[in-house]
Tab-separated table of C-alpha atoms in Angstrom:
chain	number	residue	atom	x	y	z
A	1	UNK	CA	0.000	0.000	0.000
A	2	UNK	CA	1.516	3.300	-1.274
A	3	UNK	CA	0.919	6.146	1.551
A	4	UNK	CA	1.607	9.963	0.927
A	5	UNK	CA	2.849	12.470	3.467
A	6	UNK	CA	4.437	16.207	3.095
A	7	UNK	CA	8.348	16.354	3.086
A	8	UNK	CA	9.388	18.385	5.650
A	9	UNK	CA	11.431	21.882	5.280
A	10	UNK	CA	14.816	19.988	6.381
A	11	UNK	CA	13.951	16.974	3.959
A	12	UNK	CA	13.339	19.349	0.855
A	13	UNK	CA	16.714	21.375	1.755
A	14	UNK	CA	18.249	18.122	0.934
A	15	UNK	CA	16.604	17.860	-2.540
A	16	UNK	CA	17.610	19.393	-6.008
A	17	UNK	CA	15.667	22.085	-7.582
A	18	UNK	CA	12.751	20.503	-8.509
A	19	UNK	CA	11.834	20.005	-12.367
A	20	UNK	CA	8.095	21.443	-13.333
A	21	UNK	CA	6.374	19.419	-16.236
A	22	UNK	CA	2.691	21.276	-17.917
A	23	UNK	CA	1.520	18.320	-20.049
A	24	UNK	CA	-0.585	19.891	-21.809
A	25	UNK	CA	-2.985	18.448	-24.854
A	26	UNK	CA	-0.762	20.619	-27.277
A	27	UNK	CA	2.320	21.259	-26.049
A	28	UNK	CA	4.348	19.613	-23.052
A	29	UNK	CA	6.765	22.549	-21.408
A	30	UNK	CA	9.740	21.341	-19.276
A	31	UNK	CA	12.004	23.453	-17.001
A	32	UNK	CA	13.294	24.111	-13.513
A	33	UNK	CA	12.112	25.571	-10.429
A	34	UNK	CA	12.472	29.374	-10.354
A	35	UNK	CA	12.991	30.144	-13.895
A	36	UNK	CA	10.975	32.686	-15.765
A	37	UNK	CA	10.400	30.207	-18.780
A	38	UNK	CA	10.517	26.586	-19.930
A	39	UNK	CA	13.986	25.250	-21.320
A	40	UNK	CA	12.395	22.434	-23.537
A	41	UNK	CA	8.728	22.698	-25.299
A	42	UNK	CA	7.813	20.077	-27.548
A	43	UNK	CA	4.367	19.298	-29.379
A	44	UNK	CA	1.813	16.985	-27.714
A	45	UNK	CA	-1.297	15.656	-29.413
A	46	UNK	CA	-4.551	15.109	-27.445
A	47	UNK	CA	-4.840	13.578	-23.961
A	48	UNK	CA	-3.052	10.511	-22.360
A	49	UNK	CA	-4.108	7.191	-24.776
A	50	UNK	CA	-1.437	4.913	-24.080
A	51	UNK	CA	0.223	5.759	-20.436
A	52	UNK	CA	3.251	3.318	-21.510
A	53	UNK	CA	4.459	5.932	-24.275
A	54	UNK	CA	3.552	8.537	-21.825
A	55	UNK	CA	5.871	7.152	-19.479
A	56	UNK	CA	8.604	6.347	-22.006
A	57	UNK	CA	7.849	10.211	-22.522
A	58	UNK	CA	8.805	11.342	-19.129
A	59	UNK	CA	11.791	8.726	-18.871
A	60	UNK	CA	13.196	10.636	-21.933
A	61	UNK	CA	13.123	14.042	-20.560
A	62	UNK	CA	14.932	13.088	-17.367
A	63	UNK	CA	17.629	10.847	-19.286
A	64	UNK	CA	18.028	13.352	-22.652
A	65	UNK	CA	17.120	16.710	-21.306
A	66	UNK	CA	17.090	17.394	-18.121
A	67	UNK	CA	20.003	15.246	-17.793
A	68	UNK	CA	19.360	14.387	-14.234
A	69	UNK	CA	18.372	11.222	-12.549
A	70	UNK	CA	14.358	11.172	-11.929
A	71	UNK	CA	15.354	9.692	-8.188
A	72	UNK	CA	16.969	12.986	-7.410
A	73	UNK	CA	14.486	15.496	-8.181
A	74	UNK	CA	11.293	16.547	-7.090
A	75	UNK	CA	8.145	16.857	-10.031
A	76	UNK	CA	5.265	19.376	-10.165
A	77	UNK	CA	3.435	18.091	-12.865
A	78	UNK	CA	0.474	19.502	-13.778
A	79	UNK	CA	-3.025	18.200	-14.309
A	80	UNK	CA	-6.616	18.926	-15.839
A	81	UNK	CA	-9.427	20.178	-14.065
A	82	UNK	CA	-11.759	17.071	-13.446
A	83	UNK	CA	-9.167	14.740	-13.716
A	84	UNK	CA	-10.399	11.228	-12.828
A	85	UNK	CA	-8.939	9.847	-8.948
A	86	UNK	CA	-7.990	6.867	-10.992
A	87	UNK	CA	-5.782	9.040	-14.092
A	88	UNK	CA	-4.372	11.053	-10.896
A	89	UNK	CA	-3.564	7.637	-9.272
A	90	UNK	CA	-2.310	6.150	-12.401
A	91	UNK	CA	0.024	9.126	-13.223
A	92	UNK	CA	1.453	8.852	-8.630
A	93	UNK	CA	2.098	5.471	-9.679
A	94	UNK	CA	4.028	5.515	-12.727
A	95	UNK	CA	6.157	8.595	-11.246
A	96	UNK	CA	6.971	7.218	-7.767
A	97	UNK	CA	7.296	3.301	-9.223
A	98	UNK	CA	8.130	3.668	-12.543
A	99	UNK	CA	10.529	6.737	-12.616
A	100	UNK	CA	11.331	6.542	-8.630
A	101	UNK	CA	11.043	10.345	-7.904
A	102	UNK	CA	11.569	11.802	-4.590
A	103	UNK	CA	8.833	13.937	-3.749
A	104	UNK	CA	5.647	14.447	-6.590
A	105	UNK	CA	3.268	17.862	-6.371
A	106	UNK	CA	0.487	17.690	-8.545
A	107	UNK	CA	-1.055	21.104	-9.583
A	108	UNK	CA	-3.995	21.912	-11.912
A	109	UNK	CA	-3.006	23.777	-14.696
A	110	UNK	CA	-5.440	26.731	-13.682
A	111	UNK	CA	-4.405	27.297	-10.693
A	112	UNK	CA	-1.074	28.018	-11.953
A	113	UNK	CA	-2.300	30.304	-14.746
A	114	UNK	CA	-3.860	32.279	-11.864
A	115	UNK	CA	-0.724	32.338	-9.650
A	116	UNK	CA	1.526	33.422	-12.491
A	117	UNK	CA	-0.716	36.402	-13.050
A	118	UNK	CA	-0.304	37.160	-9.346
A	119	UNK	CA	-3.458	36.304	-8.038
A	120	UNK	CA	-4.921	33.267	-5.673
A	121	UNK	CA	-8.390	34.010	-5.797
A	122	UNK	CA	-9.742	34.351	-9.409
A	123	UNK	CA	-12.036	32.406	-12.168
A	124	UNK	CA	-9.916	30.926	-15.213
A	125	UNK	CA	-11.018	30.379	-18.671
A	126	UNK	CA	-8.611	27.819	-19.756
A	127	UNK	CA	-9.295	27.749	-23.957
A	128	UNK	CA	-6.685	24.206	-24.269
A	129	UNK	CA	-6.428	22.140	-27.725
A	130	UNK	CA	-9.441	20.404	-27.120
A	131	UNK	CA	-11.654	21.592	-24.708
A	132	UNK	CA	-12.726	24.911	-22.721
A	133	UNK	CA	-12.871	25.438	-18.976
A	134	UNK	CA	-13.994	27.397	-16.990
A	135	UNK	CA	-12.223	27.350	-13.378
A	136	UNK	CA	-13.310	29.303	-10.073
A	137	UNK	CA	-9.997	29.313	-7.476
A	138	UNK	CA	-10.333	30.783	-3.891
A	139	UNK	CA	-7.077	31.392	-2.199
A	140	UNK	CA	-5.443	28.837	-4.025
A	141	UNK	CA	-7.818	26.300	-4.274
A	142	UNK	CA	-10.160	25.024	-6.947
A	143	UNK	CA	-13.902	25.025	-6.538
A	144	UNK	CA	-14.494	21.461	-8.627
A	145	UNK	CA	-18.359	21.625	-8.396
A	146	UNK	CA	-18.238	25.286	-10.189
A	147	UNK	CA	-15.828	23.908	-13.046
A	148	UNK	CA	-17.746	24.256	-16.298
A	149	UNK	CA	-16.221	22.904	-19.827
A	150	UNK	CA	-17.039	23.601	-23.377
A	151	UNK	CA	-16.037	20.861	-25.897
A	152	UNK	CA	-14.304	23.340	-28.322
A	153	UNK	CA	-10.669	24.724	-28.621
A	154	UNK	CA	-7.716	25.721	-30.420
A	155	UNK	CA	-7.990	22.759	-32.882
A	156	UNK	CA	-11.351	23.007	-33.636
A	157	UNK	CA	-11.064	26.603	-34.295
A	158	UNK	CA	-8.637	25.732	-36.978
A	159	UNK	CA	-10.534	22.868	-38.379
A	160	UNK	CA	-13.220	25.768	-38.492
A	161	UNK	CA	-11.125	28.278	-40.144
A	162	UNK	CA	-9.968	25.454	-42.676
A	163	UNK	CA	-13.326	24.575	-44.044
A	164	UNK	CA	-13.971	28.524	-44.479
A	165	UNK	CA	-11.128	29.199	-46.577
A	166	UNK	CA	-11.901	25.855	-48.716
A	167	UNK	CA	-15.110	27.598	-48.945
A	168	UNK	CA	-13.985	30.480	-50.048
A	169	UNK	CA	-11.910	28.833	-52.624
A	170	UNK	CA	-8.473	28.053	-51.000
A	171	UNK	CA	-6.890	25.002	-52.015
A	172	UNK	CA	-3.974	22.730	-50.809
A	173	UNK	CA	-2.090	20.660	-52.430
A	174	UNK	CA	-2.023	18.095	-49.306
A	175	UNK	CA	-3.602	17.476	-45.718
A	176	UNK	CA	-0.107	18.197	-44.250
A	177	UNK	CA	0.260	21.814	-46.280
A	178	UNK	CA	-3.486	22.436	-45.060
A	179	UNK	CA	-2.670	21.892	-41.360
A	180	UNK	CA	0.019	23.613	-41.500
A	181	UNK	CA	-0.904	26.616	-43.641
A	182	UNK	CA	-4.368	27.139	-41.580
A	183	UNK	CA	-2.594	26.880	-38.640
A	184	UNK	CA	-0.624	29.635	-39.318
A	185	UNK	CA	-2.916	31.539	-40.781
A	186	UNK	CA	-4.556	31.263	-37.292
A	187	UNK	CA	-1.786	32.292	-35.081
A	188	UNK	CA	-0.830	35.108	-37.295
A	189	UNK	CA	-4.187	36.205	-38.793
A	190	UNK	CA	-7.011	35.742	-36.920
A	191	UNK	CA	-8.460	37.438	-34.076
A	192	UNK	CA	-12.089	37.977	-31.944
A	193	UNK	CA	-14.521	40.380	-33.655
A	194	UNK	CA	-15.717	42.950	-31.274
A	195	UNK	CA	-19.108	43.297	-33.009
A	196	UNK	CA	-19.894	39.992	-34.480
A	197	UNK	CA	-23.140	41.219	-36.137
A	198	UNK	CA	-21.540	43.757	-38.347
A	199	UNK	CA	-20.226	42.089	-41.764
A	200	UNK	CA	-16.639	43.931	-41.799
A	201	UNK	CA	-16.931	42.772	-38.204
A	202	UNK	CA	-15.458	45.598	-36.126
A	203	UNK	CA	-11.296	44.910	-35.237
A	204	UNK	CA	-8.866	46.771	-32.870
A	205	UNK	CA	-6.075	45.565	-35.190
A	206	UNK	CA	-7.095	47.669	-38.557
A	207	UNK	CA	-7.936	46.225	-41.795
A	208	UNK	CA	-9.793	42.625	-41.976
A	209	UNK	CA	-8.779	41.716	-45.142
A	210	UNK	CA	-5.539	40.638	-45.666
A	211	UNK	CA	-3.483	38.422	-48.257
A	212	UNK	CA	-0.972	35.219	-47.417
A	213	UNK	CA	1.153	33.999	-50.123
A	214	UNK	CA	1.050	29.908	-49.958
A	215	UNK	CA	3.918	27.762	-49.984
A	216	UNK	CA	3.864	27.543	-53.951
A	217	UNK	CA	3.416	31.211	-54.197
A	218	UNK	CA	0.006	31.900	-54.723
A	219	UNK	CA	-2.075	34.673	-52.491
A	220	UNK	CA	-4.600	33.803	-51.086
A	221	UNK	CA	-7.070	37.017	-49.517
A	222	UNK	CA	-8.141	36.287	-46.142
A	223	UNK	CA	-10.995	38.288	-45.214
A	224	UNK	CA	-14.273	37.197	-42.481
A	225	UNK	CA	-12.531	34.134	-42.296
A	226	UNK	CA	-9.795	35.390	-40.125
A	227	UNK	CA	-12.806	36.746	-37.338
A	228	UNK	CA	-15.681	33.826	-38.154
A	229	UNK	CA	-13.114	31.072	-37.249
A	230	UNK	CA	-12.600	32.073	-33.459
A	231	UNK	CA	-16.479	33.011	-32.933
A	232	UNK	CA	-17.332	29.697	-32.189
A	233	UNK	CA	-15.894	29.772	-29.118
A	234	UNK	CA	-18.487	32.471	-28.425
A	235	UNK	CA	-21.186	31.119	-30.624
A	236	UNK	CA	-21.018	27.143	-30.433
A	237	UNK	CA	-24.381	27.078	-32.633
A	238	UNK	CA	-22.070	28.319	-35.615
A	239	UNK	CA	-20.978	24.965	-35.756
A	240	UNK	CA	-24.136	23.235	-34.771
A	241	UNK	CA	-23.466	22.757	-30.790
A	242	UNK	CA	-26.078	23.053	-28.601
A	243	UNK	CA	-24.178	24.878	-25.699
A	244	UNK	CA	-22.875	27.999	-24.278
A	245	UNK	CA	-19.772	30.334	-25.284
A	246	UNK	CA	-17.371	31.129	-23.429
A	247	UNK	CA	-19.242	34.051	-21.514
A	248	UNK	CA	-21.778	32.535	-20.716
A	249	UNK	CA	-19.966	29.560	-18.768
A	250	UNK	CA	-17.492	31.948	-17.005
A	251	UNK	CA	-20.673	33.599	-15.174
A	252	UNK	CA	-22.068	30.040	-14.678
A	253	UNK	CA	-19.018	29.001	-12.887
A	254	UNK	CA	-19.157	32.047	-10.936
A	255	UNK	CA	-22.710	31.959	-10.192
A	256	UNK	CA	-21.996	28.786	-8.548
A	257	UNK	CA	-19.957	29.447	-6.669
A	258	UNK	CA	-20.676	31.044	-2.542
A	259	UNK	CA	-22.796	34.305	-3.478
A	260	UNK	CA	-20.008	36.620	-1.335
A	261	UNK	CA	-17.448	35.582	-4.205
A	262	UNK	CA	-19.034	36.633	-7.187
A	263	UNK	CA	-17.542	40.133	-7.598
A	264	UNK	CA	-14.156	38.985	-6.355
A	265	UNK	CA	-14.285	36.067	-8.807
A	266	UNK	CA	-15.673	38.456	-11.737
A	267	UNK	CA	-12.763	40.883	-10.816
A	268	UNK	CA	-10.067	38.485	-11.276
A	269	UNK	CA	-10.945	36.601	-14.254
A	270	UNK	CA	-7.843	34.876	-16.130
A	271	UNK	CA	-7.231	33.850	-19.883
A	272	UNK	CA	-5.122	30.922	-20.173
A	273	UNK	CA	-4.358	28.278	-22.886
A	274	UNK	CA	-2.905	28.757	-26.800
A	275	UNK	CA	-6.267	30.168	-27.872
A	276	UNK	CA	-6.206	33.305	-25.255
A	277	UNK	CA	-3.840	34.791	-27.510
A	278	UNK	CA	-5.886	35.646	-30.277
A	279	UNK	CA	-6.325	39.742	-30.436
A	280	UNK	CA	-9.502	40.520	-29.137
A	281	UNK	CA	-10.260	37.993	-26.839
A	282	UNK	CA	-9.908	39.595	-23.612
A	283	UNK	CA	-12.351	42.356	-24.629
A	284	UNK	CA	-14.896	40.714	-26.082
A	285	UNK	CA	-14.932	37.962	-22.802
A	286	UNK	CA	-15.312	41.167	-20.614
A	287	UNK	CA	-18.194	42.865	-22.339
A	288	UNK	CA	-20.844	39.864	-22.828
A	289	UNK	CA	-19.937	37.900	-19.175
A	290	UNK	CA	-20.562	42.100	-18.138
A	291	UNK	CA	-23.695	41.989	-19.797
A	292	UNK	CA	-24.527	38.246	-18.633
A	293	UNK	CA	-23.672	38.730	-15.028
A	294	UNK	CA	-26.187	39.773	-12.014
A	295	UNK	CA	-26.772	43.454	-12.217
A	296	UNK	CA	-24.244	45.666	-10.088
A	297	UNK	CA	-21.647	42.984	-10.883
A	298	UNK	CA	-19.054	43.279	-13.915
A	299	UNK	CA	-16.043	41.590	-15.228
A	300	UNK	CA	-12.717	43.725	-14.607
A	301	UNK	CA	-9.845	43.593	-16.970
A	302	UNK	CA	-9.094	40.200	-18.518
A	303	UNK	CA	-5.144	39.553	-18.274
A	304	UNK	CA	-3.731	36.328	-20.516
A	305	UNK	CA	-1.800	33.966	-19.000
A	306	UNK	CA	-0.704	31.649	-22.264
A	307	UNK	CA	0.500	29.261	-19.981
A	308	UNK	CA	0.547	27.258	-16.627
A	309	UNK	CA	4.338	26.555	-16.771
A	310	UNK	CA	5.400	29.959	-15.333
A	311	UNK	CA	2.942	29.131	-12.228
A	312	UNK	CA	4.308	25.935	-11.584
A	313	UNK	CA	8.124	27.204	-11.612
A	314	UNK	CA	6.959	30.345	-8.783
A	315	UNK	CA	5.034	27.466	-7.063
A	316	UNK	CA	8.132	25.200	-6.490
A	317	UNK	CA	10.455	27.787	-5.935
A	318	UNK	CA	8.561	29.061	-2.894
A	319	UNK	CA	10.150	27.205	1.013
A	320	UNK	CA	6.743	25.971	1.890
A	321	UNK	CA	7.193	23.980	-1.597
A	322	UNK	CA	8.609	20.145	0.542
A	323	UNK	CA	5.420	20.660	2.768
A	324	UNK	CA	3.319	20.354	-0.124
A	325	UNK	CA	4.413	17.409	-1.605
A	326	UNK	CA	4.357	13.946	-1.148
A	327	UNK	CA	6.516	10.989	-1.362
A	328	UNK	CA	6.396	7.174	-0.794
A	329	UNK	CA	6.761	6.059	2.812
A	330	UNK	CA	4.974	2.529	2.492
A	331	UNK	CA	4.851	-0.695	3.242
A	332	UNK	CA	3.205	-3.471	1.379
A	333	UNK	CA	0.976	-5.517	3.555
A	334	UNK	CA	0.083	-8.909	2.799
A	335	UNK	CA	-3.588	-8.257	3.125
A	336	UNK	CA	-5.300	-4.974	2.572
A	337	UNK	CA	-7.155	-3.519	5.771
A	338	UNK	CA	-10.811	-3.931	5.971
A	339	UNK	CA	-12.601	-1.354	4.231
């Protein structure tokens, strides 16, 4: 039976700096404690499938990059909101068993995007690869039963944008120049309207229309494609999904959470994840949730935190860092106690 218990402040001293990992569902970051920014990213499709490769994974950034032994440092390795008690036991026991590490923190990846914008009370839109949530955090600690989640992100707003160019006449000369391209096209181009309704759709960053020469020269003009691509994040119906935008599940989360939070919560909402950094966003988030919210309450300014990374190297740098963790102190017992 594996048992967890805090490290204490004389243990830790005795410990390396301790090595933060965000797997996230596009991009894994890798660094050490107390830096400003990751030393290795590296793409990362999707969600855990097959925990053997994501093992073989982790084994390969301790052995190849970080070039320390994974006995000898501690790991804050973050986590999704909701994750299942089994995943988070599955993931203890491949790092304490399977690697051998020390000491193992793990941290949802919200939480961190709220620390590393300075705050510990706060309500985090997370817009990930794959999915959308929304996060309420009191002094440092998630409210689970006020997490909300949208099925839609970053890759869905570039299938999105992909199929509008292709209507517009865009072609590609293969699936792999089409990925590519639209992706590209996305991070550079694209941004949130801030009046969805008009059809030059109103920007803060000048013209919409815009031209992008494709790998075998040819322009192509980009023009409502660059701002109907990110709106369904706001409006799922655009691509038939019978759900809320993003506005209207940040107020959801807040409303429930304890009534004495709302303004606090509304005052300190985040942006994290790849799709936060599209122009726009912040503003648009603050002016519908504003307009959705109770009256006499309103959303304050919207920072972006891109990612959790940053919030997990301030996190293990701090001294109180050992007490949070835990390590393996066991003992195997023939037979399990009675339940």
């Amino acid at each position: 039976w594996v048992v967890g218990r805090g490290l204490g402040v004389g243990e830790m001293a005795h410990l390396p700096t301790a090595i933060v990992i965000d797997n996230g569902t596009d991009q894994m970051r890798v660094g050490t404690s107390g830096s400003t920014e990751p030393s290795l990213i590296c793409k990362n499709r999707g969600r855990v499938v097959s925990w053997a490769d994501m093992e073989a994974i982790w084994s390969f950034v301790f052995n190849t990059h970080v070039k320390t032994r994974s006995s000898e440092s501690p790991v804050l390795l973050t986590e999704f909101p909701l994750t299942t008690l089994s995943d988070r036991e599955r993931t203890c026991r491949m790092m304490f068993e399977g690697l051998g590490v020390p000491a193992l923190y793990l941290a949802p990846q919200s939480l961190l995007a709220l620390l590393s914008s300075g705050r510990v009370t706060g309500c985090v839109v997370d817009c990930g690869y794959d999915i959308t949530h929304t996060v309420p955090v009191f002094e440092g600690h998630c409210l689970p039963h006020a997490v909300r989640q949208l099925g839609l992100g970053g890759q869905d707003v570039t299938a999105h944008l992909a199929l509008l160019l292709k209507e517009s006449g865009a072609q590609f000369s293969s699936r792999t120049q089409e990925h590519d391209t639209v992706t590209n096209i996305k991070e550079q181009m694209c941004y949130v309207s801030t009046d969805p309704s008009s059809k030059t759709a109103t920007t803060i960053i000048g013209s919409a229309d815009v031209d992008y020469q494709l790998p075998d020269g040819q322009m192509l003009r980009i023009g409502s494609e660059r701002f109907g691509a990110p709106e369904i994040l706001f409006s799922p119906q655009t691509v038939r999904m019978v759900t809320q935008g993003i506005p209207s599940l940040l107020v959801s989360s807040v409303l429930e959470s304890d009534v004495d939070l709302w303004q606090l919560l509304l005052d300190n909402a985040v942006l994290a994840g790849g799709s936060s950094l599209l122009p726009g966003m912040g503003h648009r988030l603050r002016e519908e949730a504003s307009a959705l919210a109770p009256p006499g309450n309103r959303v304050g300014p919207v920072p972006v935190m891109d990612t959790a990374w940053l919030g997990g190297s301030l996190l293990s740098s701090l001294s109180i860092f050992g007490d949070m963790c835990i390590s393996i102190v066991s003992r195997v017992h023939s037979n399990p106690p009675p339940r």
